Short mmCIF file of N, CA and C and ligand atoms in Angstrom, two decimals:
data_model
loop_
_atom_site.label_atom_id
_atom_site.label_comp_id
_atom_site.label_asym_id
_atom_site.label_seq_id
_atom_site.Cartn_x
_atom_site.Cartn_y
_atom_site.Cartn_z
N MET L 5 54.77 -39.65 -74.03
CA MET L 5 56.22 -39.65 -73.80
C MET L 5 56.93 -40.62 -74.73
N GLU L 6 56.36 -41.81 -74.87
CA GLU L 6 56.94 -42.81 -75.76
C GLU L 6 55.92 -43.92 -76.00
N ASP L 7 56.13 -44.66 -77.06
CA ASP L 7 55.29 -45.83 -77.31
C ASP L 7 56.14 -46.89 -77.99
N PHE L 8 55.87 -48.12 -77.67
CA PHE L 8 56.72 -49.21 -78.18
C PHE L 8 55.99 -50.54 -78.02
N TYR L 9 56.32 -51.47 -78.92
CA TYR L 9 55.73 -52.81 -78.87
C TYR L 9 56.72 -53.74 -78.16
N THR L 10 56.26 -54.40 -77.12
CA THR L 10 57.18 -55.22 -76.34
C THR L 10 56.40 -56.37 -75.68
N ILE L 11 56.97 -56.92 -74.64
CA ILE L 11 56.33 -57.98 -73.85
C ILE L 11 55.99 -57.40 -72.49
N GLN L 12 54.73 -57.55 -72.07
CA GLN L 12 54.38 -57.14 -70.70
C GLN L 12 55.21 -57.98 -69.73
N GLY L 13 55.99 -57.32 -68.90
CA GLY L 13 56.90 -58.05 -68.03
C GLY L 13 56.38 -58.33 -66.63
N GLU L 14 55.23 -57.74 -66.28
CA GLU L 14 54.81 -57.78 -64.87
C GLU L 14 53.38 -58.26 -64.73
N GLY L 15 53.08 -58.83 -63.58
CA GLY L 15 51.70 -59.07 -63.18
C GLY L 15 50.98 -60.14 -63.98
N TYR L 16 49.67 -60.03 -64.02
CA TYR L 16 48.80 -61.08 -64.56
C TYR L 16 49.10 -61.38 -66.02
N TYR L 17 49.40 -60.36 -66.81
CA TYR L 17 49.64 -60.53 -68.25
C TYR L 17 51.12 -60.67 -68.58
N GLN L 18 51.93 -61.01 -67.59
CA GLN L 18 53.36 -61.21 -67.83
C GLN L 18 53.59 -62.20 -68.97
N GLY L 19 54.46 -61.79 -69.90
CA GLY L 19 54.78 -62.67 -71.02
C GLY L 19 53.93 -62.43 -72.26
N THR L 20 52.93 -61.54 -72.15
CA THR L 20 52.02 -61.27 -73.26
C THR L 20 52.54 -60.10 -74.11
N ALA L 21 52.49 -60.26 -75.43
CA ALA L 21 52.86 -59.15 -76.30
C ALA L 21 51.91 -57.98 -76.08
N ALA L 22 52.47 -56.79 -75.96
CA ALA L 22 51.62 -55.62 -75.68
C ALA L 22 52.28 -54.36 -76.22
N TYR L 23 51.44 -53.48 -76.73
CA TYR L 23 51.91 -52.17 -77.20
C TYR L 23 51.77 -51.19 -76.04
N PHE L 24 52.87 -50.61 -75.61
CA PHE L 24 52.86 -49.69 -74.48
C PHE L 24 52.78 -48.25 -74.97
N ILE L 25 51.86 -47.50 -74.37
CA ILE L 25 51.80 -46.05 -74.59
C ILE L 25 52.05 -45.41 -73.23
N ARG L 26 53.19 -44.71 -73.12
CA ARG L 26 53.55 -44.09 -71.85
C ARG L 26 53.21 -42.60 -71.92
N LEU L 27 52.24 -42.20 -71.11
CA LEU L 27 51.83 -40.80 -71.07
C LEU L 27 52.74 -40.02 -70.13
N GLY L 28 53.19 -38.85 -70.58
CA GLY L 28 54.03 -38.00 -69.74
C GLY L 28 53.22 -37.36 -68.63
N GLY L 29 53.91 -37.04 -67.52
CA GLY L 29 53.28 -36.36 -66.40
C GLY L 29 53.01 -37.29 -65.24
N CYS L 30 53.57 -36.96 -64.07
CA CYS L 30 53.26 -37.71 -62.84
C CYS L 30 53.56 -36.81 -61.65
N ASP L 31 52.62 -36.76 -60.70
CA ASP L 31 52.85 -35.96 -59.49
C ASP L 31 52.83 -36.84 -58.24
N VAL L 32 53.09 -38.14 -58.43
CA VAL L 32 53.04 -39.07 -57.29
C VAL L 32 54.36 -39.04 -56.51
N GLY L 33 55.49 -39.01 -57.21
CA GLY L 33 56.77 -38.77 -56.57
C GLY L 33 57.40 -39.93 -55.82
N CYS L 34 57.29 -41.15 -56.36
CA CYS L 34 57.92 -42.31 -55.71
C CYS L 34 59.44 -42.12 -55.70
N VAL L 35 60.06 -42.33 -54.53
CA VAL L 35 61.51 -42.09 -54.44
C VAL L 35 62.29 -43.06 -55.32
N TRP L 36 61.77 -44.27 -55.53
CA TRP L 36 62.47 -45.28 -56.31
C TRP L 36 61.99 -45.34 -57.75
N CYS L 37 61.23 -44.35 -58.20
CA CYS L 37 60.68 -44.35 -59.57
C CYS L 37 61.78 -44.57 -60.60
N ASP L 38 61.54 -45.48 -61.55
CA ASP L 38 62.54 -45.74 -62.59
C ASP L 38 62.23 -45.02 -63.90
N VAL L 39 61.21 -44.15 -63.88
CA VAL L 39 60.92 -43.31 -65.07
C VAL L 39 60.71 -41.86 -64.63
N LYS L 40 61.65 -41.35 -63.86
CA LYS L 40 61.50 -39.97 -63.35
C LYS L 40 61.45 -38.97 -64.50
N GLU L 41 62.00 -39.35 -65.65
CA GLU L 41 61.95 -38.46 -66.80
C GLU L 41 60.52 -38.26 -67.31
N SER L 42 59.59 -39.07 -66.80
CA SER L 42 58.19 -38.92 -67.21
C SER L 42 57.49 -37.80 -66.43
N TRP L 43 58.05 -37.37 -65.33
CA TRP L 43 57.31 -36.53 -64.39
C TRP L 43 56.88 -35.18 -64.97
N ASP L 44 57.80 -34.52 -65.68
CA ASP L 44 57.54 -33.17 -66.19
C ASP L 44 56.86 -33.27 -67.56
N VAL L 45 55.56 -33.02 -67.56
CA VAL L 45 54.79 -33.21 -68.80
C VAL L 45 55.23 -32.25 -69.90
N SER L 46 55.79 -31.10 -69.51
CA SER L 46 56.17 -30.10 -70.52
C SER L 46 57.33 -30.58 -71.38
N LEU L 47 58.01 -31.64 -70.96
CA LEU L 47 59.16 -32.15 -71.72
C LEU L 47 58.73 -33.09 -72.85
N HIS L 48 57.44 -33.38 -72.91
CA HIS L 48 57.00 -34.41 -73.85
C HIS L 48 56.02 -33.83 -74.87
N PRO L 49 56.05 -34.34 -76.10
CA PRO L 49 55.23 -33.76 -77.16
C PRO L 49 53.76 -34.15 -77.02
N LEU L 50 52.90 -33.27 -77.52
CA LEU L 50 51.48 -33.62 -77.62
C LEU L 50 51.28 -34.52 -78.84
N VAL L 51 50.53 -35.60 -78.64
CA VAL L 51 50.25 -36.55 -79.73
C VAL L 51 48.74 -36.75 -79.76
N SER L 52 48.16 -36.77 -80.94
CA SER L 52 46.70 -36.92 -81.01
C SER L 52 46.30 -38.35 -80.64
N VAL L 53 45.12 -38.47 -80.07
CA VAL L 53 44.56 -39.77 -79.71
C VAL L 53 44.50 -40.68 -80.93
N ASP L 54 44.08 -40.13 -82.06
CA ASP L 54 43.97 -40.96 -83.27
C ASP L 54 45.34 -41.49 -83.70
N ASP L 55 46.37 -40.66 -83.59
CA ASP L 55 47.71 -41.13 -83.93
C ASP L 55 48.17 -42.24 -83.00
N MET L 56 47.88 -42.07 -81.71
CA MET L 56 48.27 -43.12 -80.74
C MET L 56 47.62 -44.44 -81.10
N ALA L 57 46.32 -44.41 -81.36
CA ALA L 57 45.59 -45.64 -81.67
C ALA L 57 46.07 -46.24 -82.99
N ALA L 58 46.33 -45.39 -83.97
CA ALA L 58 46.77 -45.90 -85.29
C ALA L 58 48.13 -46.58 -85.18
N ARG L 59 49.03 -45.99 -84.41
CA ARG L 59 50.37 -46.59 -84.25
C ARG L 59 50.27 -47.94 -83.52
N ALA L 60 49.41 -47.99 -82.52
CA ALA L 60 49.23 -49.25 -81.80
C ALA L 60 48.65 -50.32 -82.72
N LYS L 61 47.65 -49.93 -83.50
CA LYS L 61 47.00 -50.88 -84.40
C LYS L 61 48.00 -51.40 -85.44
N ALA L 62 48.82 -50.49 -85.97
CA ALA L 62 49.77 -50.86 -87.02
C ALA L 62 50.84 -51.84 -86.51
N SER L 63 51.04 -51.88 -85.19
CA SER L 63 52.07 -52.76 -84.63
C SER L 63 51.68 -54.23 -84.74
N GLY L 64 50.39 -54.49 -84.86
CA GLY L 64 49.91 -55.88 -84.86
C GLY L 64 49.56 -56.39 -83.48
N ALA L 65 49.68 -55.55 -82.47
CA ALA L 65 49.36 -55.97 -81.09
C ALA L 65 47.85 -56.17 -80.91
N ASP L 66 47.49 -57.02 -79.96
CA ASP L 66 46.10 -57.16 -79.55
C ASP L 66 45.82 -56.32 -78.30
N VAL L 67 46.87 -56.19 -77.48
CA VAL L 67 46.73 -55.53 -76.18
C VAL L 67 47.51 -54.23 -76.19
N VAL L 68 46.89 -53.17 -75.68
CA VAL L 68 47.58 -51.89 -75.50
C VAL L 68 47.59 -51.57 -74.01
N VAL L 69 48.77 -51.31 -73.47
CA VAL L 69 48.92 -50.94 -72.07
C VAL L 69 49.16 -49.44 -71.99
N ILE L 70 48.27 -48.74 -71.30
CA ILE L 70 48.46 -47.31 -71.06
C ILE L 70 49.14 -47.17 -69.71
N THR L 71 50.34 -46.57 -69.74
CA THR L 71 51.12 -46.45 -68.51
C THR L 71 51.68 -45.04 -68.44
N GLY L 72 52.54 -44.80 -67.45
CA GLY L 72 53.08 -43.45 -67.30
C GLY L 72 54.46 -43.48 -66.71
N GLY L 73 54.73 -42.36 -66.04
CA GLY L 73 53.81 -41.32 -65.62
C GLY L 73 52.60 -41.87 -64.88
N GLU L 74 51.64 -40.99 -64.68
CA GLU L 74 50.39 -41.41 -64.04
C GLU L 74 49.24 -41.09 -64.98
N PRO L 75 48.77 -42.11 -65.73
CA PRO L 75 47.77 -41.86 -66.77
C PRO L 75 46.46 -41.26 -66.25
N VAL L 76 46.05 -41.60 -65.03
CA VAL L 76 44.73 -41.14 -64.60
C VAL L 76 44.71 -39.66 -64.21
N MET L 77 45.83 -38.97 -64.38
CA MET L 77 45.80 -37.51 -64.29
C MET L 77 44.93 -36.91 -65.39
N TYR L 78 44.69 -37.71 -66.45
CA TYR L 78 43.99 -37.21 -67.63
C TYR L 78 42.65 -37.90 -67.80
N ASP L 79 41.77 -37.23 -68.57
CA ASP L 79 40.51 -37.86 -68.99
C ASP L 79 40.87 -38.83 -70.12
N LEU L 80 40.71 -40.10 -69.89
CA LEU L 80 41.17 -41.13 -70.83
C LEU L 80 40.03 -41.69 -71.69
N LYS L 81 38.89 -41.03 -71.64
CA LYS L 81 37.73 -41.53 -72.39
C LYS L 81 38.03 -41.59 -73.89
N SER L 82 38.52 -40.51 -74.46
CA SER L 82 38.71 -40.49 -75.92
C SER L 82 39.79 -41.47 -76.35
N LEU L 83 40.83 -41.61 -75.56
CA LEU L 83 41.89 -42.56 -75.92
C LEU L 83 41.38 -43.99 -75.89
N THR L 84 40.66 -44.35 -74.83
CA THR L 84 40.18 -45.73 -74.75
C THR L 84 39.11 -46.00 -75.81
N GLU L 85 38.30 -45.00 -76.13
CA GLU L 85 37.32 -45.19 -77.20
C GLU L 85 38.02 -45.43 -78.54
N ALA L 86 39.09 -44.68 -78.79
CA ALA L 86 39.84 -44.86 -80.04
C ALA L 86 40.47 -46.25 -80.10
N LEU L 87 40.96 -46.74 -78.99
CA LEU L 87 41.54 -48.10 -78.97
C LEU L 87 40.45 -49.14 -79.22
N LYS L 88 39.32 -48.95 -78.57
CA LYS L 88 38.20 -49.89 -78.76
C LYS L 88 37.75 -49.90 -80.22
N SER L 89 37.65 -48.70 -80.81
CA SER L 89 37.21 -48.60 -82.21
C SER L 89 38.19 -49.31 -83.14
N SER L 90 39.44 -49.43 -82.71
CA SER L 90 40.46 -50.10 -83.51
C SER L 90 40.52 -51.59 -83.20
N GLY L 91 39.65 -52.06 -82.33
CA GLY L 91 39.61 -53.48 -82.01
C GLY L 91 40.70 -53.93 -81.06
N LEU L 92 41.23 -52.98 -80.29
CA LEU L 92 42.34 -53.30 -79.38
C LEU L 92 41.85 -53.40 -77.94
N ARG L 93 42.51 -54.26 -77.16
CA ARG L 93 42.22 -54.34 -75.73
C ARG L 93 42.92 -53.19 -75.01
N SER L 94 42.21 -52.58 -74.07
CA SER L 94 42.78 -51.45 -73.33
C SER L 94 43.11 -51.89 -71.91
N HIS L 95 44.40 -51.84 -71.59
CA HIS L 95 44.86 -52.18 -70.23
C HIS L 95 45.48 -50.93 -69.62
N LEU L 96 45.31 -50.78 -68.32
CA LEU L 96 45.80 -49.59 -67.62
C LEU L 96 46.74 -49.98 -66.49
N GLU L 97 47.83 -49.22 -66.33
CA GLU L 97 48.70 -49.32 -65.16
C GLU L 97 48.57 -48.00 -64.42
N THR L 98 48.11 -48.05 -63.17
CA THR L 98 47.88 -46.79 -62.45
C THR L 98 48.10 -46.94 -60.96
N SER L 99 48.47 -45.82 -60.34
CA SER L 99 48.52 -45.77 -58.88
C SER L 99 47.15 -45.42 -58.31
N GLY L 100 46.20 -45.07 -59.18
CA GLY L 100 44.85 -44.73 -58.73
C GLY L 100 44.77 -43.38 -58.02
N ALA L 101 45.72 -42.50 -58.28
CA ALA L 101 45.79 -41.25 -57.54
C ALA L 101 44.63 -40.30 -57.84
N TYR L 102 43.94 -40.53 -58.97
CA TYR L 102 42.80 -39.69 -59.35
C TYR L 102 41.67 -40.60 -59.80
N PRO L 103 40.43 -40.10 -59.81
CA PRO L 103 39.31 -40.94 -60.27
C PRO L 103 39.53 -41.42 -61.70
N LEU L 104 39.10 -42.66 -61.92
CA LEU L 104 39.31 -43.32 -63.21
C LEU L 104 38.34 -42.81 -64.27
N THR L 105 38.85 -42.61 -65.48
CA THR L 105 38.00 -42.31 -66.63
C THR L 105 38.35 -43.31 -67.73
N GLY L 106 37.47 -43.47 -68.72
CA GLY L 106 37.75 -44.34 -69.85
C GLY L 106 37.11 -45.70 -69.70
N ARG L 107 37.27 -46.52 -70.75
CA ARG L 107 36.65 -47.86 -70.83
C ARG L 107 37.78 -48.88 -70.90
N TRP L 108 37.88 -49.72 -69.90
CA TRP L 108 39.06 -50.57 -69.74
C TRP L 108 38.71 -52.04 -69.74
N ASP L 109 39.58 -52.83 -70.39
CA ASP L 109 39.45 -54.29 -70.32
C ASP L 109 40.20 -54.84 -69.12
N TRP L 110 41.20 -54.09 -68.65
CA TRP L 110 41.99 -54.59 -67.52
C TRP L 110 42.62 -53.40 -66.80
N VAL L 111 42.44 -53.37 -65.48
CA VAL L 111 43.03 -52.29 -64.68
C VAL L 111 43.99 -52.90 -63.67
N CYS L 112 45.27 -52.56 -63.84
CA CYS L 112 46.28 -52.93 -62.84
C CYS L 112 46.48 -51.74 -61.91
N PHE L 113 46.08 -51.94 -60.67
CA PHE L 113 46.13 -50.88 -59.65
C PHE L 113 47.35 -51.12 -58.76
N SER L 114 48.25 -50.15 -58.75
CA SER L 114 49.47 -50.27 -57.94
C SER L 114 49.60 -49.03 -57.06
N PRO L 115 48.98 -49.07 -55.88
CA PRO L 115 48.97 -47.87 -55.03
C PRO L 115 50.37 -47.51 -54.54
N LYS L 116 50.57 -46.21 -54.34
CA LYS L 116 51.87 -45.72 -53.88
C LYS L 116 51.69 -44.91 -52.60
N LYS L 117 52.61 -45.10 -51.65
CA LYS L 117 52.53 -44.40 -50.37
C LYS L 117 52.73 -42.89 -50.53
N PHE L 118 53.38 -42.51 -51.59
CA PHE L 118 53.79 -41.11 -51.75
C PHE L 118 52.62 -40.21 -52.12
N LYS L 119 51.57 -40.80 -52.66
CA LYS L 119 50.31 -40.08 -52.94
C LYS L 119 49.24 -41.16 -52.99
N GLY L 120 48.43 -41.21 -51.97
CA GLY L 120 47.48 -42.31 -51.81
C GLY L 120 46.43 -42.34 -52.90
N PRO L 121 45.78 -43.49 -53.08
CA PRO L 121 44.79 -43.63 -54.15
C PRO L 121 43.47 -42.96 -53.83
N ASP L 122 42.74 -42.61 -54.90
CA ASP L 122 41.36 -42.16 -54.73
C ASP L 122 40.51 -43.40 -54.40
N PRO L 123 39.61 -43.30 -53.42
CA PRO L 123 38.85 -44.49 -53.00
C PRO L 123 38.02 -45.13 -54.11
N SER L 124 37.72 -44.39 -55.15
CA SER L 124 36.88 -44.94 -56.23
C SER L 124 37.59 -46.00 -57.06
N ILE L 125 38.90 -46.14 -56.92
CA ILE L 125 39.64 -47.07 -57.78
C ILE L 125 39.40 -48.53 -57.41
N TYR L 126 39.11 -48.80 -56.13
CA TYR L 126 39.13 -50.19 -55.67
C TYR L 126 38.18 -51.10 -56.45
N GLU L 127 36.98 -50.61 -56.74
CA GLU L 127 36.00 -51.47 -57.42
C GLU L 127 36.39 -51.77 -58.86
N HIS L 128 37.32 -50.98 -59.43
CA HIS L 128 37.72 -51.18 -60.83
C HIS L 128 38.94 -52.07 -60.98
N ALA L 129 39.62 -52.38 -59.89
CA ALA L 129 40.90 -53.08 -59.98
C ALA L 129 40.71 -54.55 -60.35
N ASP L 130 41.30 -54.96 -61.47
CA ASP L 130 41.34 -56.38 -61.84
C ASP L 130 42.56 -57.04 -61.23
N GLU L 131 43.54 -56.21 -60.93
CA GLU L 131 44.83 -56.70 -60.45
C GLU L 131 45.36 -55.67 -59.46
N LEU L 132 45.79 -56.15 -58.30
CA LEU L 132 46.45 -55.28 -57.31
C LEU L 132 47.93 -55.66 -57.29
N LYS L 133 48.79 -54.71 -57.60
CA LYS L 133 50.23 -55.00 -57.65
C LYS L 133 50.94 -54.09 -56.65
N ILE L 134 51.49 -54.70 -55.63
CA ILE L 134 52.17 -53.92 -54.58
C ILE L 134 53.67 -54.06 -54.75
N ILE L 135 54.35 -52.93 -54.82
CA ILE L 135 55.81 -52.92 -54.90
C ILE L 135 56.36 -53.01 -53.48
N ILE L 136 57.17 -54.04 -53.25
CA ILE L 136 57.74 -54.24 -51.91
C ILE L 136 59.15 -53.65 -51.87
N TYR L 137 59.31 -52.67 -50.98
CA TYR L 137 60.58 -51.97 -50.83
C TYR L 137 61.14 -52.19 -49.42
N ASN L 138 60.24 -52.29 -48.44
CA ASN L 138 60.66 -52.64 -47.08
C ASN L 138 59.59 -53.54 -46.46
N ARG L 139 59.89 -54.08 -45.29
CA ARG L 139 59.00 -55.10 -44.72
C ARG L 139 57.62 -54.54 -44.38
N ASN L 140 57.55 -53.27 -44.06
CA ASN L 140 56.27 -52.66 -43.73
C ASN L 140 55.31 -52.65 -44.92
N ASP L 141 55.85 -52.83 -46.13
CA ASP L 141 55.00 -52.82 -47.32
C ASP L 141 54.05 -54.02 -47.37
N PHE L 142 54.34 -55.08 -46.63
CA PHE L 142 53.39 -56.20 -46.58
C PHE L 142 52.11 -55.79 -45.85
N VAL L 143 52.26 -54.97 -44.81
CA VAL L 143 51.08 -54.44 -44.09
C VAL L 143 50.27 -53.55 -45.03
N TRP L 144 50.98 -52.69 -45.73
CA TRP L 144 50.37 -51.79 -46.75
C TRP L 144 49.62 -52.63 -47.79
N ALA L 145 50.22 -53.74 -48.21
CA ALA L 145 49.60 -54.61 -49.21
C ALA L 145 48.28 -55.16 -48.70
N GLU L 146 48.27 -55.63 -47.48
CA GLU L 146 47.03 -56.23 -46.93
C GLU L 146 45.94 -55.17 -46.75
N GLU L 147 46.34 -53.95 -46.42
CA GLU L 147 45.34 -52.88 -46.27
C GLU L 147 44.58 -52.67 -47.57
N HIS L 148 45.29 -52.72 -48.68
CA HIS L 148 44.63 -52.52 -49.98
C HIS L 148 43.91 -53.78 -50.45
N ALA L 149 44.47 -54.93 -50.16
CA ALA L 149 43.82 -56.19 -50.55
C ALA L 149 42.45 -56.31 -49.89
N ALA L 150 42.31 -55.74 -48.70
CA ALA L 150 41.04 -55.82 -47.98
C ALA L 150 39.97 -54.96 -48.64
N LYS L 151 40.37 -54.05 -49.52
CA LYS L 151 39.41 -53.10 -50.12
C LYS L 151 39.03 -53.43 -51.56
N VAL L 152 39.82 -54.29 -52.23
CA VAL L 152 39.50 -54.61 -53.62
C VAL L 152 38.45 -55.72 -53.67
N ASP L 153 37.87 -55.91 -54.86
CA ASP L 153 36.88 -56.95 -55.08
C ASP L 153 37.53 -58.33 -54.93
N SER L 154 36.73 -59.34 -54.58
CA SER L 154 37.29 -60.68 -54.36
C SER L 154 37.86 -61.29 -55.65
N ARG L 155 37.42 -60.82 -56.84
CA ARG L 155 37.93 -61.36 -58.10
C ARG L 155 39.31 -60.79 -58.44
N CYS L 156 39.75 -59.76 -57.73
CA CYS L 156 41.00 -59.06 -58.05
C CYS L 156 42.21 -59.96 -57.78
N GLN L 157 43.12 -60.04 -58.74
CA GLN L 157 44.34 -60.84 -58.60
C GLN L 157 45.36 -60.06 -57.77
N LEU L 158 46.04 -60.73 -56.87
CA LEU L 158 46.94 -60.05 -55.93
C LEU L 158 48.40 -60.41 -56.20
N PHE L 159 49.23 -59.39 -56.40
CA PHE L 159 50.65 -59.60 -56.73
C PHE L 159 51.55 -58.78 -55.82
N LEU L 160 52.66 -59.39 -55.44
CA LEU L 160 53.74 -58.70 -54.72
C LEU L 160 54.96 -58.69 -55.62
N GLN L 161 55.54 -57.53 -55.80
CA GLN L 161 56.67 -57.39 -56.73
C GLN L 161 57.82 -56.66 -56.05
N PRO L 162 59.03 -57.23 -56.11
CA PRO L 162 60.17 -56.53 -55.48
C PRO L 162 60.51 -55.25 -56.23
N GLU L 163 60.83 -54.21 -55.48
CA GLU L 163 61.36 -52.99 -56.12
C GLU L 163 62.71 -53.37 -56.72
N TRP L 164 62.94 -52.99 -57.95
CA TRP L 164 64.03 -53.54 -58.75
C TRP L 164 65.40 -53.36 -58.10
N SER L 165 65.65 -52.18 -57.54
CA SER L 165 67.00 -51.91 -57.00
C SER L 165 67.29 -52.72 -55.74
N LYS L 166 66.23 -53.27 -55.12
CA LYS L 166 66.43 -54.08 -53.90
C LYS L 166 65.99 -55.52 -54.11
N GLU L 167 65.93 -55.95 -55.37
CA GLU L 167 65.33 -57.24 -55.66
C GLU L 167 66.00 -58.39 -54.91
N LYS L 168 67.33 -58.40 -54.88
CA LYS L 168 68.03 -59.54 -54.24
C LYS L 168 67.69 -59.63 -52.76
N GLU L 169 67.52 -58.48 -52.09
CA GLU L 169 67.18 -58.47 -50.67
C GLU L 169 65.70 -58.82 -50.44
N VAL L 170 64.84 -58.28 -51.31
CA VAL L 170 63.40 -58.33 -51.05
C VAL L 170 62.75 -59.63 -51.53
N LEU L 171 63.27 -60.21 -52.63
CA LEU L 171 62.59 -61.37 -53.22
C LEU L 171 62.45 -62.53 -52.23
N PRO L 172 63.47 -62.85 -51.43
CA PRO L 172 63.27 -63.94 -50.45
C PRO L 172 62.15 -63.64 -49.45
N TRP L 173 61.96 -62.37 -49.07
CA TRP L 173 60.84 -62.02 -48.18
C TRP L 173 59.52 -62.34 -48.88
N ILE L 174 59.44 -61.97 -50.15
CA ILE L 174 58.18 -62.18 -50.89
C ILE L 174 57.89 -63.66 -51.05
N ILE L 175 58.92 -64.44 -51.36
CA ILE L 175 58.72 -65.89 -51.52
C ILE L 175 58.16 -66.48 -50.23
N ASP L 176 58.74 -66.13 -49.11
CA ASP L 176 58.26 -66.64 -47.82
C ASP L 176 56.83 -66.17 -47.57
N TYR L 177 56.56 -64.91 -47.89
CA TYR L 177 55.24 -64.35 -47.61
C TYR L 177 54.15 -65.04 -48.44
N VAL L 178 54.45 -65.26 -49.72
CA VAL L 178 53.46 -65.90 -50.60
C VAL L 178 53.22 -67.35 -50.18
N LYS L 179 54.26 -68.03 -49.73
CA LYS L 179 54.06 -69.41 -49.25
C LYS L 179 53.17 -69.44 -48.01
N SER L 180 53.26 -68.42 -47.19
CA SER L 180 52.42 -68.35 -45.99
C SER L 180 51.05 -67.75 -46.26
N ASN L 181 50.95 -67.00 -47.38
CA ASN L 181 49.70 -66.28 -47.70
C ASN L 181 49.39 -66.50 -49.18
N PRO L 182 48.93 -67.73 -49.51
CA PRO L 182 48.87 -68.12 -50.93
C PRO L 182 47.81 -67.42 -51.76
N HIS L 183 47.05 -66.51 -51.18
CA HIS L 183 46.16 -65.70 -52.02
C HIS L 183 46.96 -64.64 -52.79
N TRP L 184 48.22 -64.46 -52.42
CA TRP L 184 49.12 -63.57 -53.15
C TRP L 184 49.95 -64.38 -54.15
N GLN L 185 50.43 -63.69 -55.22
CA GLN L 185 51.36 -64.29 -56.18
C GLN L 185 52.59 -63.38 -56.30
N VAL L 186 53.70 -63.98 -56.76
CA VAL L 186 54.93 -63.22 -56.99
C VAL L 186 54.86 -62.61 -58.39
N SER L 187 55.23 -61.34 -58.50
CA SER L 187 55.41 -60.71 -59.80
C SER L 187 56.86 -60.24 -59.92
N LEU L 188 57.49 -60.61 -61.03
CA LEU L 188 58.86 -60.15 -61.30
C LEU L 188 58.86 -59.31 -62.56
N GLN L 189 59.77 -58.38 -62.65
CA GLN L 189 59.86 -57.54 -63.86
C GLN L 189 60.71 -58.28 -64.90
N VAL L 190 60.08 -59.28 -65.55
CA VAL L 190 60.88 -60.17 -66.41
C VAL L 190 61.41 -59.46 -67.65
N HIS L 191 60.80 -58.33 -68.04
CA HIS L 191 61.35 -57.58 -69.18
C HIS L 191 62.77 -57.09 -68.88
N LYS L 192 63.06 -56.87 -67.59
CA LYS L 192 64.41 -56.42 -67.24
C LYS L 192 65.43 -57.56 -67.39
N TYR L 193 65.00 -58.78 -67.12
CA TYR L 193 65.87 -59.94 -67.38
C TYR L 193 66.10 -60.14 -68.87
N MET L 194 65.08 -59.80 -69.67
CA MET L 194 65.16 -59.99 -71.11
C MET L 194 65.82 -58.82 -71.82
N ASN L 195 66.15 -57.76 -71.04
CA ASN L 195 66.75 -56.55 -71.60
C ASN L 195 65.90 -55.94 -72.72
N ILE L 196 64.61 -55.88 -72.46
CA ILE L 196 63.69 -55.22 -73.39
C ILE L 196 62.94 -54.14 -72.61
N PRO L 197 62.36 -53.14 -73.31
CA PRO L 197 61.70 -52.05 -72.58
C PRO L 197 60.45 -52.48 -71.85
S1 SF4 D 223 53.52 -43.39 -59.91
FE1 SF4 D 223 54.86 -44.45 -61.39
S2 SF4 D 223 55.70 -42.79 -62.71
FE2 SF4 D 223 54.81 -41.81 -60.89
S3 SF4 D 223 56.55 -41.57 -59.47
FE3 SF4 D 223 55.54 -43.52 -58.95
S4 SF4 D 223 56.62 -45.11 -60.13
FE4 SF4 D 223 57.15 -43.09 -61.04
#
């Protein structure tokens, strides 16, 4: 769908320069999705894996973030192999809606209520990022935290359109439950993609 060199704004790698490759296509259907234009894969051009890797390499980035849309709808083996062959780190942003393919240096798992994750994702998650939209999402967060590996980093992030309302809830929650951390979409404060 698009690719661009920017700063990772969220989660564990917040503030790190990263080349984003956004794959078109998503059938998860989050009501608050901020990239609904990604959903219909037929609207986006086919790009070869080699071209994707070459463009990422030419940017000078060390880290490539594969995002969507929902990337795990596809077999990602050839793309991640091409990134590895180019000496790039492969990071994934996924709801885990389908079984994982490919070779990853970092998996950010962000489950969505609108289409639950495949159970195989939990053991691969390096980072669990829960979007908080209402108070019940804290219960949802703990349900998933109980299933990931103990090394997995835990983040709570306000849904952007409700950030002013939700952020104070998250601050209180993290102070009471310090195994969680706050994640903010700092790229939106910086007005970068
Ligand atoms: S999984 Fe991501 S791209 Fe798909 S609907 Fe949800 S927020 Fe949007």
